[in-house]
Amino acid sequence: MRFIYNTTFSIDENIAEEFIQVIRGGYIAYLKGKNLCNDILFTRVLIREGEGLSLSLQLIFPSAEEYTIFIENYKDRLLHMLVDVFGEDLLYFSTTLEEIG
């Protein structure tokens, strides 16, 4: 079974382009270099709730082993990098999903 780590970000539209560049050029590029994920999906959430823009980053891991490596070694480092750049302009929450089949 695959594991999906989903993080939904809520950002001000004024920083959207910069945020997207940091995700693509920093976060995603870094993870691709680690070769842990089967796939990475970066999407815009179409249903608007409140102000700002919501984006979803889904990291798809082939097994619990790769997922655990990510959680233990990279998750906090990557999220802190985003908080360091965007501070209070960035809100996020994460969920872990297991593929049913």
XYZ file of C-alpha atoms in Angstrom:
101
model
C 0.000 0.000 0.000
C 1.150 3.498 -0.780
C 1.210 6.315 1.764
C 0.245 9.870 0.870
C 1.386 12.807 2.952
C -0.855 15.749 2.127
C -0.138 19.295 3.262
C -2.666 22.003 2.505
C -1.279 25.525 2.574
C -3.303 28.702 2.944
C -1.480 31.762 1.658
C -2.206 35.356 0.814
C -2.622 35.811 -2.932
C 0.052 38.540 -2.851
C 2.739 35.937 -2.155
C 1.315 33.159 -4.349
C 3.899 33.318 -7.147
C 6.836 33.444 -4.740
C 5.373 30.579 -2.698
C 4.861 28.422 -5.796
C 8.461 29.078 -6.881
C 9.801 28.123 -3.434
C 7.733 24.923 -3.400
C 8.840 23.926 -6.896
C 12.469 25.051 -6.722
C 13.143 24.242 -3.076
C 10.766 21.773 -1.439
C 9.960 19.546 -4.437
C 13.445 19.727 -5.957
C 14.981 18.729 -2.620
C 12.646 15.752 -2.210
C 13.183 14.542 -5.758
C 16.889 14.446 -4.972
C 16.198 12.115 -2.035
C 14.306 9.663 -4.291
C 11.771 8.734 -1.593
C 8.509 9.541 -3.377
C 6.787 7.700 -6.220
C 5.083 10.892 -7.226
C 4.564 14.458 -6.064
C 1.361 16.359 -6.847
C 1.145 20.119 -6.333
C -2.369 21.450 -6.868
C -4.607 24.445 -6.345
C -7.669 23.797 -4.165
C -10.629 24.984 -6.222
C -13.158 25.353 -3.402
C -12.494 28.656 -1.678
C -13.019 28.905 2.048
C -12.217 32.255 3.555
C -9.611 34.617 2.219
C -6.466 33.735 0.366
C -5.434 30.852 -1.795
C -5.225 27.177 -0.837
C -2.670 24.851 -2.375
C -2.169 21.154 -1.744
C 1.102 19.249 -1.861
C 0.759 15.469 -1.944
C 3.818 13.300 -1.504
C 3.190 9.703 -2.537
C 5.438 7.085 -0.949
C 5.662 3.479 -2.202
C 5.826 1.995 1.305
C 5.777 2.716 5.007
C 9.593 2.617 5.024
C 10.053 5.599 2.680
C 7.234 7.465 4.416
C 8.909 6.949 7.809
C 12.257 8.157 6.469
C 10.554 11.330 5.238
C 8.738 11.938 8.543
C 11.789 11.318 10.700
C 14.384 13.128 8.577
C 12.853 15.694 6.229
C 9.309 16.775 7.147
C 10.165 19.279 9.876
C 13.198 20.627 8.008
C 11.138 21.391 4.896
C 8.200 22.924 6.760
C 10.524 25.101 8.855
C 12.188 26.303 5.655
C 8.789 27.518 4.421
C 7.943 29.152 7.750
C 11.341 30.885 7.767
C 10.596 32.402 4.354
C 6.877 33.205 4.725
C 6.338 33.478 8.479
C 2.813 34.382 9.539
C 1.678 34.698 5.912
C 1.596 30.900 5.749
C -0.886 28.571 7.422
C -0.861 24.826 6.842
C -2.109 21.492 8.071
C -1.045 17.982 7.127
C -2.734 14.615 6.966
C -1.416 11.154 6.213
C -3.445 8.868 3.978
C -3.060 5.178 3.235
C -4.168 3.915 -0.162
C -6.914 1.307 0.183
C -6.366 -0.408 -3.102
